[in-house]
Amino acid sequence: MLYFTENKYDCTGCGACSAVCPVNCISFVRDEEGFDYPIADSHCINCGNCEKVCPIVNTSDLFYLENVQKSFAGRHKNNEVWENSASGGAFTAISSAYCNSDNVIYGAKFEGAEVIHDYVTSVEDIGLFRKSKYIQSKMDNSYKEIRSQLLEGRKVLFSGTPCQIAGIRNYLKEAEINNNLLCIDLVCHGVGSPGVFDKYIDSLEKKYNSRIKSFSFRNKKQKFGRFIEYIVNVEFDNGRSIETEEDLYNAAFLQALLIRPSCLKCKFARSERVGDITIADFKRKNELLPEAKGLDNYSTIIINSAKGDELLSQLRKSMVLYNVNLLDIIRTNSPLKNPSKVHPNREDFFRSYRMGKPVELLLEKYLLKQSIKNKVWKFLPDKLRAAIKRGIK
């Protein structure tokens, strides 16, 4: 058995290499940090197909550079859709605009403590794909299923990280089947360790003496003039539930303590995108878009291709859209210009993790503590914070 790559910064774990292998000799094995990496067995015939589809090896022709990008902030007009979305409901609006009956929609969903990519054939069924999952998803058979569905003449929408979309576009070289594929890429800070999350779930189940029924990262609440969008909800089989802004795994992900090595040198952390449409949280709404009243959060939507642009009139029917300067979006979304920075405690965290020390204790130990200034700032009303920033400018 032989690791497909010796440098872990050079593997995103997208799975395209395994999907394209003609002799099925590439499998994925979890490493000591809890991430999956490809391994080729003795049946390898050195055909080179794996290198041809690798989004790290081949990225030059994947970005949409020929189109003028259009950028917006948007909120779904349907309150129920908005409430059940991480941001403004852009994923649901795009799915409704592109797909009808017998079309296919791919997204990431929880299956136990794992996150996997799966598909549905109705917009009504995309609820499991909504909201953020801060764990790397498994693609499994998605590559081959997408190709088969496109060859059948079906329209396919795929939502995922830029490296997953780059893998798909390298895998699907036939232009005629790509015509029916619409890709939504996420403004991605990185992907969290599935192994660490699995152990974190185990620790919560032991602590509360019950199996976890559901875990949700992004839940919304308005409180004392603040809009809170990083509330974690955990439900247990015994009927107990937890709602917290202070979840340890969530905080560790947002601090980039436990993201994949390749994310720290991400080739896709740039304003040019691989998806037809890019979606993200819209940052600093009160500062950049004071005309959008209320505390509700919005989605960022960037149109990158002619195919994405064709959906714009439909999106206007289901969403309230505001034109926003792309430079402001780039300025307030760091993954559109730079990869996530290495957490100063990452090496120490994973050294202790490899020794088998309890995950909860490690997270508490190695998370960076908030300053008093940041804690006070966090609890100020949103409009007051926006006014202070405008005054400083």
XYZ file of C-alpha atoms in Angstrom:
393
model
C 0.000 0.000 0.000
C 1.303 3.419 -0.950
C 0.156 6.927 -0.002
C -0.962 8.765 -3.107
C 0.766 11.920 -1.879
C 3.486 12.331 0.712
C 2.836 16.046 1.262
C -0.530 16.459 2.964
C -0.716 20.097 1.910
C -1.150 18.727 -1.637
C -4.344 16.724 -1.034
C -7.785 18.235 -0.482
C -9.461 14.839 0.007
C -11.967 15.585 -2.779
C -12.061 11.938 -3.911
C -11.768 12.561 -7.664
C -8.697 10.324 -7.927
C -10.554 7.332 -6.515
C -13.567 7.949 -8.778
C -11.506 8.072 -11.994
C -9.279 5.056 -11.264
C -9.990 2.375 -13.939
C -8.886 -0.510 -11.681
C -10.376 0.778 -8.403
C -7.031 0.630 -6.639
C -7.388 3.902 -4.682
C -9.070 3.905 -1.293
C -9.160 6.448 1.525
C -7.594 5.895 4.932
C -7.940 8.148 7.983
C -4.684 9.640 9.280
C -3.621 10.538 12.811
C -5.327 13.969 12.581
C -8.656 12.446 11.598
C -8.565 13.338 7.872
C -8.950 10.896 4.967
C -6.144 10.476 2.405
C -5.937 8.325 -0.743
C -3.833 5.167 -0.814
C -3.077 3.178 -3.976
C -2.660 -0.592 -3.694
C -0.528 -2.973 -5.772
C -3.094 -3.090 -8.616
C -2.105 0.425 -9.760
C -1.311 0.467 -13.514
C 0.296 3.952 -13.526
C -2.225 5.294 -16.039
C -1.940 8.840 -14.661
C -5.704 9.474 -14.620
C -5.577 10.386 -10.944
C -3.159 13.239 -11.609
C -5.286 14.521 -14.498
C -8.338 15.009 -12.259
C -6.504 16.246 -9.148
C -7.616 19.830 -8.392
C -4.227 20.600 -6.855
C -2.237 19.374 -9.865
C -4.633 20.818 -12.486
C -6.279 24.135 -11.651
C -5.231 26.553 -14.396
C -8.268 26.227 -16.687
C -10.935 25.821 -14.003
C -11.582 29.444 -13.051
C -14.194 31.613 -14.723
C -12.008 34.487 -15.885
C -13.832 35.545 -19.044
C -16.966 36.911 -17.388
C -17.546 40.093 -15.446
C -18.713 38.967 -12.012
C -21.942 40.337 -10.560
C -22.319 40.463 -6.799
C -25.361 40.784 -4.570
C -26.656 40.549 -1.038
C -29.944 38.692 -0.815
C -32.643 37.366 1.501
C -35.294 34.812 0.571
C -38.799 36.275 0.563
C -40.200 33.150 2.233
C -39.662 33.545 5.994
C -39.742 29.782 6.637
C -36.966 29.207 4.083
C -34.911 32.026 5.613
C -35.362 30.710 9.156
C -34.151 27.247 8.120
C -31.118 28.542 6.221
C -27.687 29.469 7.572
C -27.721 32.834 5.775
C -30.298 34.365 3.455
C -31.613 31.233 1.723
C -29.603 31.552 -1.510
C -29.090 27.792 -1.914
C -32.850 27.178 -1.859
C -33.539 30.032 -4.286
C -30.910 28.835 -6.778
C -32.146 25.234 -6.537
C -35.719 26.369 -7.248
C -34.591 28.530 -10.184
C -32.520 25.810 -11.860
C -34.357 22.586 -11.133
C -37.785 21.154 -11.757
C -39.149 17.600 -11.565
C -36.693 14.792 -12.384
C -33.668 17.040 -11.920
C -30.986 16.337 -9.341
C -29.709 18.471 -6.447
C -26.531 17.555 -4.535
C -25.579 18.828 -1.120
C -23.936 17.826 2.156
C -25.965 16.232 4.956
C -25.395 14.573 8.301
C -25.520 10.789 8.453
C -24.937 10.047 12.104
C -21.756 11.913 13.069
C -20.489 11.845 9.461
C -21.157 14.381 6.722
C -21.726 12.918 3.266
C -22.702 14.263 -0.134
C -26.019 12.962 -1.403
C -28.730 13.990 -3.855
C -32.483 14.532 -3.990
C -34.793 15.009 -6.954
C -37.122 17.642 -5.502
C -36.487 21.116 -4.095
C -38.920 20.209 -1.301
C -36.383 17.640 -0.047
C -33.296 19.850 0.246
C -33.843 20.630 3.930
C -31.084 18.212 4.983
C -28.600 20.112 2.789
C -29.321 23.510 4.342
C -27.070 25.090 6.978
C -23.330 24.770 7.368
C -21.545 21.559 8.333
C -18.068 22.245 9.659
C -16.716 18.787 8.893
C -15.224 17.505 5.627
C -17.876 15.631 3.646
C -17.416 12.279 1.953
C -18.118 12.220 -1.786
C -18.271 8.406 -2.068
C -20.063 7.571 -5.361
C -21.149 11.141 -6.164
C -18.721 11.571 -9.086
C -19.933 8.509 -10.953
C -23.575 9.199 -10.126
C -23.335 12.774 -11.427
C -21.785 11.597 -14.677
C -24.452 8.943 -15.141
C -27.267 11.416 -14.448
C -25.856 13.957 -16.904
C -25.504 11.288 -19.596
C -29.208 10.538 -19.074
C -29.897 14.160 -20.023
C -30.899 15.269 -16.525
C -29.983 18.685 -15.137
C -27.736 18.466 -12.082
C -27.027 21.105 -9.440
C -24.012 20.500 -7.195
C -23.226 22.535 -4.099
C -19.901 22.068 -2.330
C -16.432 23.386 -1.584
C -14.345 24.821 -4.450
C -11.920 21.872 -4.406
C -14.822 19.413 -4.717
C -16.196 21.354 -7.687
C -12.719 21.510 -9.255
C -12.507 17.717 -8.887
C -15.912 17.290 -10.546
C -15.069 19.587 -13.443
C -11.778 17.763 -14.025
C -13.587 14.419 -13.851
C -16.318 15.500 -16.294
C -14.311 16.579 -19.312
C -17.070 16.077 -21.885
C -18.427 19.540 -22.723
C -21.786 18.194 -23.866
C -22.664 16.749 -20.467
C -21.251 19.727 -18.567
C -23.897 21.903 -20.222
C -26.497 20.494 -17.827
C -24.352 20.887 -14.702
C -24.664 23.966 -12.484
C -22.075 24.301 -9.693
C -22.473 26.403 -6.555
C -19.215 26.904 -4.688
C -19.015 28.050 -1.089
C -16.715 30.735 0.247
C -14.840 28.214 2.324
C -12.653 28.824 5.393
C -11.553 25.176 5.356
C -12.928 21.786 6.358
C -12.845 20.412 9.891
C -11.453 17.035 10.954
C -14.054 14.231 10.769
C -12.019 12.249 13.287
C -11.972 15.067 15.847
C -15.703 15.694 15.387
C -16.447 11.984 15.833
C -14.578 11.945 19.148
C -16.271 15.193 20.183
C -19.681 13.614 19.585
C -18.605 10.598 21.667
C -17.587 12.901 24.522
C -20.962 14.706 24.475
C -22.855 11.413 24.479
C -20.883 10.193 27.490
C -21.298 13.510 29.285
C -25.089 13.559 28.836
C -25.565 9.776 28.952
C -27.520 9.606 25.703
C -27.055 9.180 21.965
C -27.190 12.372 19.906
C -30.206 12.578 17.609
C -29.192 15.749 15.759
C -26.395 18.316 15.714
C -26.881 21.682 14.011
C -24.141 24.332 13.710
C -25.964 27.386 12.418
C -29.138 28.514 14.181
C -30.446 32.057 14.379
C -31.697 34.261 17.163
C -32.271 37.978 17.722
C -31.428 39.140 21.230
C -31.083 42.668 22.671
C -30.458 44.217 19.254
C -27.935 41.546 18.257
C -28.345 39.032 15.485
C -26.739 35.749 16.589
C -26.035 33.250 13.804
C -23.581 30.780 15.341
C -25.846 29.024 17.812
C -25.275 25.262 18.050
C -28.285 23.049 18.786
C -27.818 19.469 19.983
C -30.729 17.093 20.556
C -30.381 13.796 22.425
C -32.444 10.628 22.270
C -33.392 11.013 25.943
C -35.234 14.254 25.136
C -32.550 16.609 26.397
C -31.397 19.471 24.173
C -28.569 22.019 24.278
C -28.524 25.500 22.740
C -25.233 27.371 23.034
C -23.078 30.103 21.528
C -20.041 28.565 23.220
C -19.745 25.145 21.569
C -16.113 24.021 21.715
C -15.910 22.299 18.323
C -17.641 25.217 16.607
C -15.223 27.694 18.198
C -12.231 25.529 17.230
C -13.366 25.398 13.614
C -13.939 29.150 13.413
C -10.439 29.687 14.820
C -9.020 27.251 12.192
C -7.566 25.059 14.960
C -8.599 21.779 13.343
C -8.879 22.349 9.587
C -7.217 20.206 6.920
C -3.558 21.036 6.072
C -4.375 21.734 2.397
C -6.855 24.422 3.487
C -3.974 26.385 4.967
C -2.477 26.682 1.446
C -5.757 26.685 -0.468
C -5.429 27.376 -4.210
C -9.085 28.412 -4.362
C -8.925 31.240 -1.808
C -9.292 33.908 -4.478
C -11.979 36.089 -6.035
C -11.928 34.150 -9.321
C -14.163 31.143 -8.747
C -14.692 27.605 -10.034
C -18.462 27.583 -9.517
C -21.081 29.125 -11.784
C -22.402 30.854 -8.657
C -20.646 31.527 -5.358
C -22.584 31.839 -2.100
C -21.528 32.893 1.392
C -22.614 34.846 4.441
C -22.996 38.547 3.746
C -20.723 40.241 6.268
C -21.222 43.632 7.940
C -24.719 44.154 6.590
C -25.486 47.174 8.787
C -22.248 48.823 7.708
C -22.354 48.062 3.969
C -26.098 47.900 3.362
C -27.940 50.200 5.809
C -30.944 50.303 3.459
C -31.631 46.609 4.265
C -33.674 47.176 7.402
C -33.918 44.821 10.338
C -31.464 42.393 11.925
C -32.011 39.512 9.471
C -28.848 38.048 7.951
C -28.351 37.932 4.177
C -26.504 35.748 1.683
C -23.678 36.866 -0.568
C -24.315 35.784 -4.173
C -21.614 36.148 -6.836
C -22.517 35.293 -10.438
C -19.416 33.943 -12.198
C -20.601 32.444 -15.500
C -23.146 32.973 -18.256
C -24.976 29.888 -16.993
C -25.263 31.457 -13.545
C -26.345 34.780 -15.039
C -29.286 33.095 -16.776
C -30.857 32.414 -13.364
C -30.706 36.009 -12.158
C -34.230 36.977 -13.236
C -35.637 33.930 -11.412
C -33.647 34.731 -8.284
C -35.137 38.221 -8.224
C -38.605 36.650 -7.984
C -37.810 34.631 -4.857
C -35.242 36.885 -3.158
C -34.829 40.500 -2.160
C -31.539 41.370 -3.913
C -29.240 44.365 -3.507
C -26.308 45.125 -5.799
C -23.105 45.170 -3.760
C -19.606 46.170 -4.823
C -17.523 43.010 -5.266
C -14.527 44.735 -3.669
C -16.544 45.193 -0.459
C -17.453 41.509 -0.476
C -13.821 40.520 -0.986
C -12.715 42.908 1.765
C -15.134 41.378 4.276
C -14.684 37.706 3.254
C -11.047 36.772 3.779
C -11.247 33.391 1.930
C -11.827 35.379 -1.280
C -8.244 36.599 -1.082
C -6.229 34.446 1.360
C -6.286 30.940 2.852
C -6.995 30.581 6.569
C -4.003 31.295 8.786
C -2.360 28.516 10.764
C -3.645 28.479 14.329
C -0.690 29.012 16.708
C -1.745 25.974 18.761
C -2.547 23.600 15.884
C 0.616 21.515 16.171
C 0.292 21.182 19.965
C -3.403 20.299 19.690
C -2.868 17.478 17.223
C 0.198 16.196 19.063
C -1.969 15.749 22.161
C -4.861 14.405 20.066
C -2.591 11.669 18.647
C -1.751 10.659 22.218
C -5.430 9.934 22.828
C -6.166 12.719 25.291
C -9.865 13.706 25.726
C -10.989 16.006 22.919
C -13.110 18.301 25.095
C -10.157 18.988 27.397
C -7.858 19.650 24.420
C -10.293 22.096 22.859
C -10.634 23.984 26.127
C -6.861 24.072 26.496
C -5.817 25.138 22.995
C -8.601 27.511 21.940
C -7.501 31.144 21.960
C -9.261 33.053 24.723
C -11.288 36.154 23.881
C -10.054 39.465 25.222
C -12.368 41.519 27.455
C -12.551 44.100 24.655
C -13.788 41.476 22.158
C -16.300 40.098 24.655
C -17.763 43.565 25.225
C -17.820 44.243 21.456
C -19.639 40.971 20.846
C -22.532 41.994 23.103
C -23.049 45.464 21.629
C -26.178 45.869 19.442
C -25.477 45.383 15.733
C -26.492 48.917 14.739
C -24.256 50.451 17.402
C -21.265 48.446 16.179
C -21.961 49.533 12.581
C -22.228 53.186 13.674
C -18.924 52.939 15.557
C -17.193 51.477 12.479
C -18.600 54.205 10.224
C -17.458 56.829 12.738
C -13.941 55.378 12.826
C -13.786 55.486 9.022
